Amino acid sequence: MVKKIIIACTLVCMTTMVSSVSLAKTIDKGQRGHHVSKVQTMLKHQGFLHDSVDGIYGHNTEQAVRKFQKSKGLAVDGRVGPATMNALEKMETRYGGHGTALSHDGVPNKYSRVLTMQASAYSAQDPGNGNYTATGSRLKKGIVSVDPKLIPLGTRLYIEGYGYAVADDVGGAIKGHRIDLAYDSRSEALQFGRQTVKVYVL
């Protein structure tokens, strides 16, 4: 009888531990702490979160997560589970993992120059646009169109409110201090509209 009770208690404890581990892997609205700050920092680096990093998983952070999930074809639930975290870390490595130190606010500590530019947005879904850039890359978020006389093609950039990008396209109307930011959907491009942004040349 005692043996059965011990086995039962052991099973309950193991179930509780597994449940706790499972919950710990999901970062959700209402949570606070360094794990939330990490998520916010990655979202900010990649242009999905415009608020400051405060370690509080509030409404704006949830909406930024939903936007990120939608852009990556993930289940859109506003929660950071293993799949969303893996996707965030993968993109962080791609855009922020090239030896560029970042400040707490997500602005590069090291850059060659900073430009104030007039930004517009576009996508492969816009009428008349194709799926590829002038250099043959697939048109997607993280690609920007520039004037090569000002910013050479292939230059890595950090754009305020957008994130890391590569100058990989050109356009007839993109001259001087004009820049066109690629998005994955036309609705996102239209939502961006036209803005004045700071562009950090890395």
mmCIF file of C-alpha atoms in Angstrom:
data_model
loop_
_atom_site.group_PDB
_atom_site.id
_atom_site.type_symbol
_atom_site.label_atom_id
_atom_site.label_comp_id
_atom_site.label_asym_id
_atom_site.label_seq_id
_atom_site.Cartn_x
_atom_site.Cartn_y
_atom_site.Cartn_z
ATOM 1 C CA MET A 1 0.000 0.000 0.000
ATOM 2 C CA VAL A 2 2.811 2.370 0.985
ATOM 3 C CA LYS A 3 4.628 1.483 -2.247
ATOM 4 C CA LYS A 4 1.542 2.410 -4.316
ATOM 5 C CA ILE A 5 1.227 5.746 -2.513
ATOM 6 C CA ILE A 6 4.899 6.547 -3.173
ATOM 7 C CA ILE A 7 4.514 5.678 -6.876
ATOM 8 C CA ALA A 8 1.362 7.806 -7.120
ATOM 9 C CA CYS A 9 3.081 10.768 -5.458
ATOM 10 C CA THR A 10 6.061 10.380 -7.775
ATOM 11 C CA LEU A 11 3.805 10.441 -10.848
ATOM 12 C CA VAL A 12 1.993 13.545 -9.591
ATOM 13 C CA CYS A 13 5.305 15.317 -8.940
ATOM 14 C CA MET A 14 6.624 14.397 -12.397
ATOM 15 C CA THR A 15 3.418 15.635 -14.050
ATOM 16 C CA THR A 16 3.660 18.915 -12.141
ATOM 17 C CA MET A 17 7.298 19.350 -13.154
ATOM 18 C CA VAL A 18 6.542 18.685 -16.833
ATOM 19 C CA SER A 19 3.625 21.109 -16.689
ATOM 20 C CA SER A 20 5.833 23.777 -15.088
ATOM 21 C CA VAL A 21 8.519 23.323 -17.740
ATOM 22 C CA SER A 22 5.906 23.571 -20.482
ATOM 23 C CA LEU A 23 4.507 26.779 -19.014
ATOM 24 C CA ALA A 24 7.989 28.226 -18.581
ATOM 25 C CA LYS A 25 8.590 27.834 -22.307
ATOM 26 C CA THR A 26 5.673 30.142 -23.148
ATOM 27 C CA ILE A 27 6.001 33.885 -22.625
ATOM 28 C CA ASP A 28 2.581 35.484 -22.463
ATOM 29 C CA LYS A 29 0.748 38.739 -21.795
ATOM 30 C CA GLY A 30 1.041 39.896 -18.194
ATOM 31 C CA GLN A 31 4.489 38.420 -17.596
ATOM 32 C CA ARG A 32 7.462 40.531 -16.531
ATOM 33 C CA GLY A 33 11.199 40.054 -16.357
ATOM 34 C CA HIS A 34 14.401 39.629 -18.329
ATOM 35 C CA HIS A 35 12.832 36.947 -20.553
ATOM 36 C CA VAL A 36 10.232 39.505 -21.684
ATOM 37 C CA SER A 37 12.966 42.105 -22.224
ATOM 38 C CA LYS A 38 14.803 39.633 -24.458
ATOM 39 C CA VAL A 39 11.691 39.141 -26.615
ATOM 40 C CA GLN A 40 11.031 42.895 -26.774
ATOM 41 C CA THR A 41 14.632 43.595 -27.771
ATOM 42 C CA MET A 42 14.485 41.088 -30.640
ATOM 43 C CA LEU A 43 11.126 42.461 -31.810
ATOM 44 C CA LYS A 44 12.533 45.991 -31.695
ATOM 45 C CA HIS A 45 15.707 45.040 -33.583
ATOM 46 C CA GLN A 46 13.587 43.480 -36.329
ATOM 47 C CA GLY A 47 11.215 46.449 -36.647
ATOM 48 C CA PHE A 48 8.066 44.935 -35.117
ATOM 49 C CA LEU A 49 8.055 46.831 -31.798
ATOM 50 C CA HIS A 50 8.357 50.608 -31.606
ATOM 51 C CA ASP A 51 8.037 51.007 -27.823
ATOM 52 C CA SER A 52 10.948 51.031 -25.390
ATOM 53 C CA VAL A 53 12.141 47.789 -23.814
ATOM 54 C CA ASP A 54 10.564 47.693 -20.331
ATOM 55 C CA GLY A 55 10.313 43.975 -19.520
ATOM 56 C CA ILE A 56 6.507 44.094 -19.323
ATOM 57 C CA TYR A 57 4.478 41.920 -21.723
ATOM 58 C CA GLY A 58 1.644 44.341 -22.410
ATOM 59 C CA HIS A 59 -0.781 44.998 -25.260
ATOM 60 C CA ASN A 60 1.765 46.548 -27.635
ATOM 61 C CA THR A 61 4.212 43.696 -27.133
ATOM 62 C CA GLU A 62 1.436 41.187 -27.786
ATOM 63 C CA GLN A 63 0.463 42.991 -31.003
ATOM 64 C CA ALA A 64 4.117 43.064 -32.105
ATOM 65 C CA VAL A 65 4.349 39.302 -31.506
ATOM 66 C CA ARG A 66 1.169 38.740 -33.537
ATOM 67 C CA LYS A 67 2.571 40.811 -36.394
ATOM 68 C CA PHE A 68 5.839 38.861 -36.290
ATOM 69 C CA GLN A 69 4.012 35.516 -36.217
ATOM 70 C CA LYS A 70 1.866 36.497 -39.193
ATOM 71 C CA SER A 71 4.916 37.608 -41.206
ATOM 72 C CA LYS A 72 6.600 34.242 -40.606
ATOM 73 C CA GLY A 73 3.567 32.040 -41.282
ATOM 74 C CA LEU A 74 3.307 30.932 -37.646
ATOM 75 C CA ALA A 75 0.150 30.358 -35.609
ATOM 76 C CA VAL A 76 -0.984 33.857 -34.617
ATOM 77 C CA ASP A 77 -1.810 33.766 -30.895
ATOM 78 C CA GLY A 78 0.283 36.608 -29.465
ATOM 79 C CA ARG A 79 2.219 34.190 -27.248
ATOM 80 C CA VAL A 80 5.923 33.372 -27.511
ATOM 81 C CA GLY A 81 6.170 29.593 -27.484
ATOM 82 C CA PRO A 82 9.112 27.493 -28.720
ATOM 83 C CA ALA A 83 8.288 27.966 -32.439
ATOM 84 C CA THR A 84 7.988 31.749 -32.159
ATOM 85 C CA MET A 85 11.115 32.018 -30.009
ATOM 86 C CA ASN A 86 13.111 29.930 -32.490
ATOM 87 C CA ALA A 87 11.944 32.141 -35.364
ATOM 88 C CA LEU A 88 12.821 35.309 -33.429
ATOM 89 C CA GLU A 89 16.290 34.022 -32.577
ATOM 90 C CA LYS A 90 16.880 32.907 -36.160
ATOM 91 C CA MET A 91 16.028 36.371 -37.495
ATOM 92 C CA GLU A 92 18.077 38.008 -34.737
ATOM 93 C CA THR A 93 21.104 36.031 -35.869
ATOM 94 C CA ARG A 94 20.443 37.014 -39.460
ATOM 95 C CA TYR A 95 20.028 40.751 -38.919
ATOM 96 C CA GLY A 96 21.829 41.445 -35.656
ATOM 97 C CA GLY A 97 24.451 38.767 -35.342
ATOM 98 C CA HIS A 98 27.198 40.189 -37.513
ATOM 99 C CA GLY A 99 29.338 41.824 -34.855
ATOM 100 C CA THR A 100 27.257 44.998 -34.559
ATOM 101 C CA ALA A 101 26.844 46.012 -30.919
ATOM 102 C CA LEU A 102 23.422 47.369 -30.009
ATOM 103 C CA SER A 103 22.370 49.816 -27.338
ATOM 104 C CA HIS A 104 19.515 49.124 -24.914
ATOM 105 C CA ASP A 105 17.135 50.947 -27.270
ATOM 106 C CA GLY A 106 18.119 48.810 -30.241
ATOM 107 C CA VAL A 107 20.253 51.421 -32.000
ATOM 108 C CA PRO A 108 23.695 50.278 -33.212
ATOM 109 C CA ASN A 109 26.589 51.492 -31.073
ATOM 110 C CA LYS A 110 28.899 51.321 -34.072
ATOM 111 C CA TYR A 111 28.036 52.747 -37.481
ATOM 112 C CA SER A 112 29.875 54.697 -40.152
ATOM 113 C CA ARG A 113 27.271 57.443 -40.563
ATOM 114 C CA VAL A 114 23.620 58.248 -39.979
ATOM 115 C CA LEU A 115 21.312 59.739 -42.595
ATOM 116 C CA THR A 116 17.909 61.372 -42.235
ATOM 117 C CA MET A 117 15.840 60.075 -45.141
ATOM 118 C CA GLN A 118 12.329 60.188 -46.563
ATOM 119 C CA ALA A 119 11.026 56.624 -46.505
ATOM 120 C CA SER A 120 8.226 54.995 -48.445
ATOM 121 C CA ALA A 121 7.295 51.314 -48.535
ATOM 122 C CA TYR A 122 6.597 48.679 -51.170
ATOM 123 C CA SER A 123 6.044 44.949 -51.611
ATOM 124 C CA ALA A 124 6.035 42.243 -54.263
ATOM 125 C CA GLN A 125 2.224 42.431 -54.196
ATOM 126 C CA ASP A 126 2.126 46.012 -55.469
ATOM 127 C CA PRO A 127 0.881 46.423 -59.064
ATOM 128 C CA GLY A 128 3.806 46.339 -61.478
ATOM 129 C CA ASN A 129 6.275 44.891 -58.980
ATOM 130 C CA GLY A 130 7.914 41.502 -59.379
ATOM 131 C CA ASN A 131 9.131 39.001 -56.812
ATOM 132 C CA TYR A 132 12.797 39.880 -57.233
ATOM 133 C CA THR A 133 14.989 42.931 -56.717
ATOM 134 C CA ALA A 134 17.250 44.571 -59.276
ATOM 135 C CA THR A 135 20.112 42.369 -58.046
ATOM 136 C CA GLY A 136 18.113 39.131 -58.248
ATOM 137 C CA SER A 137 17.237 38.694 -54.559
ATOM 138 C CA ARG A 138 13.725 37.725 -53.497
ATOM 139 C CA LEU A 139 11.779 40.835 -52.514
ATOM 140 C CA LYS A 140 10.847 40.625 -48.819
ATOM 141 C CA LYS A 141 11.140 42.492 -45.531
ATOM 142 C CA GLY A 142 14.763 43.343 -44.848
ATOM 143 C CA ILE A 143 15.406 44.538 -48.412
ATOM 144 C CA VAL A 144 15.471 48.250 -49.224
ATOM 145 C CA SER A 145 15.722 50.270 -52.404
ATOM 146 C CA VAL A 146 18.274 53.097 -52.426
ATOM 147 C CA ASP A 147 20.150 55.490 -54.637
ATOM 148 C CA PRO A 148 23.475 53.663 -55.203
ATOM 149 C CA LYS A 149 25.246 57.024 -55.505
ATOM 150 C CA LEU A 150 24.415 57.681 -51.849
ATOM 151 C CA ILE A 151 24.306 54.140 -50.443
ATOM 152 C CA PRO A 152 26.139 51.420 -52.412
ATOM 153 C CA LEU A 153 24.230 48.202 -53.095
ATOM 154 C CA GLY A 154 25.076 45.493 -50.595
ATOM 155 C CA THR A 155 25.415 47.945 -47.696
ATOM 156 C CA ARG A 156 24.002 46.778 -44.360
ATOM 157 C CA LEU A 157 21.730 49.268 -42.640
ATOM 158 C CA TYR A 158 19.733 49.752 -39.477
ATOM 159 C CA ILE A 159 16.561 51.767 -40.087
ATOM 160 C CA GLU A 160 14.657 53.405 -37.261
ATOM 161 C CA GLY A 161 11.232 51.802 -36.868
ATOM 162 C CA TYR A 162 12.014 49.083 -39.423
ATOM 163 C CA GLY A 163 15.052 47.156 -38.246
ATOM 164 C CA TYR A 164 18.059 45.700 -40.025
ATOM 165 C CA ALA A 165 18.140 45.715 -43.806
ATOM 166 C CA VAL A 166 20.350 45.351 -46.851
ATOM 167 C CA ALA A 167 20.482 47.861 -49.705
ATOM 168 C CA ASP A 168 19.634 45.458 -52.516
ATOM 169 C CA ASP A 169 17.264 47.249 -54.887
ATOM 170 C CA VAL A 170 16.930 50.445 -56.928
ATOM 171 C CA GLY A 171 13.980 52.437 -58.221
ATOM 172 C CA GLY A 172 13.421 55.238 -60.692
ATOM 173 C CA ALA A 173 11.958 57.565 -58.053
ATOM 174 C CA ILE A 174 14.491 56.636 -55.373
ATOM 175 C CA LYS A 175 17.087 59.380 -55.667
ATOM 176 C CA GLY A 176 19.212 61.137 -53.076
ATOM 177 C CA HIS A 177 17.839 60.936 -49.553
ATOM 178 C CA ARG A 178 14.889 58.749 -50.539
ATOM 179 C CA ILE A 179 14.601 55.127 -49.440
ATOM 180 C CA ASP A 180 11.966 52.477 -50.164
ATOM 181 C CA LEU A 181 11.427 49.771 -47.525
ATOM 182 C CA ALA A 182 10.240 46.323 -48.601
ATOM 183 C CA TYR A 183 7.480 44.547 -46.680
ATOM 184 C CA ASP A 184 6.057 41.055 -47.030
ATOM 185 C CA SER A 185 2.540 42.279 -47.836
ATOM 186 C CA ARG A 186 0.963 45.257 -49.561
ATOM 187 C CA SER A 187 -1.178 46.010 -46.509
ATOM 188 C CA GLU A 188 1.952 46.420 -44.359
ATOM 189 C CA ALA A 189 3.513 48.705 -46.959
ATOM 190 C CA LEU A 190 0.378 50.856 -47.132
ATOM 191 C CA GLN A 191 0.214 51.001 -43.342
ATOM 192 C CA PHE A 192 3.766 52.357 -43.215
ATOM 193 C CA GLY A 193 2.956 55.103 -45.724
ATOM 194 C CA ARG A 194 5.643 57.779 -45.855
ATOM 195 C CA GLN A 195 7.832 58.715 -42.920
ATOM 196 C CA THR A 196 11.042 60.522 -42.099
ATOM 197 C CA VAL A 197 13.497 57.998 -40.634
ATOM 198 C CA LYS A 198 17.066 57.780 -39.431
ATOM 199 C CA VAL A 199 19.181 55.327 -41.416
ATOM 200 C CA TYR A 200 22.341 53.995 -39.777
ATOM 201 C CA VAL A 201 24.963 52.840 -42.280
ATOM 202 C CA LEU A 202 26.818 49.895 -40.731
#
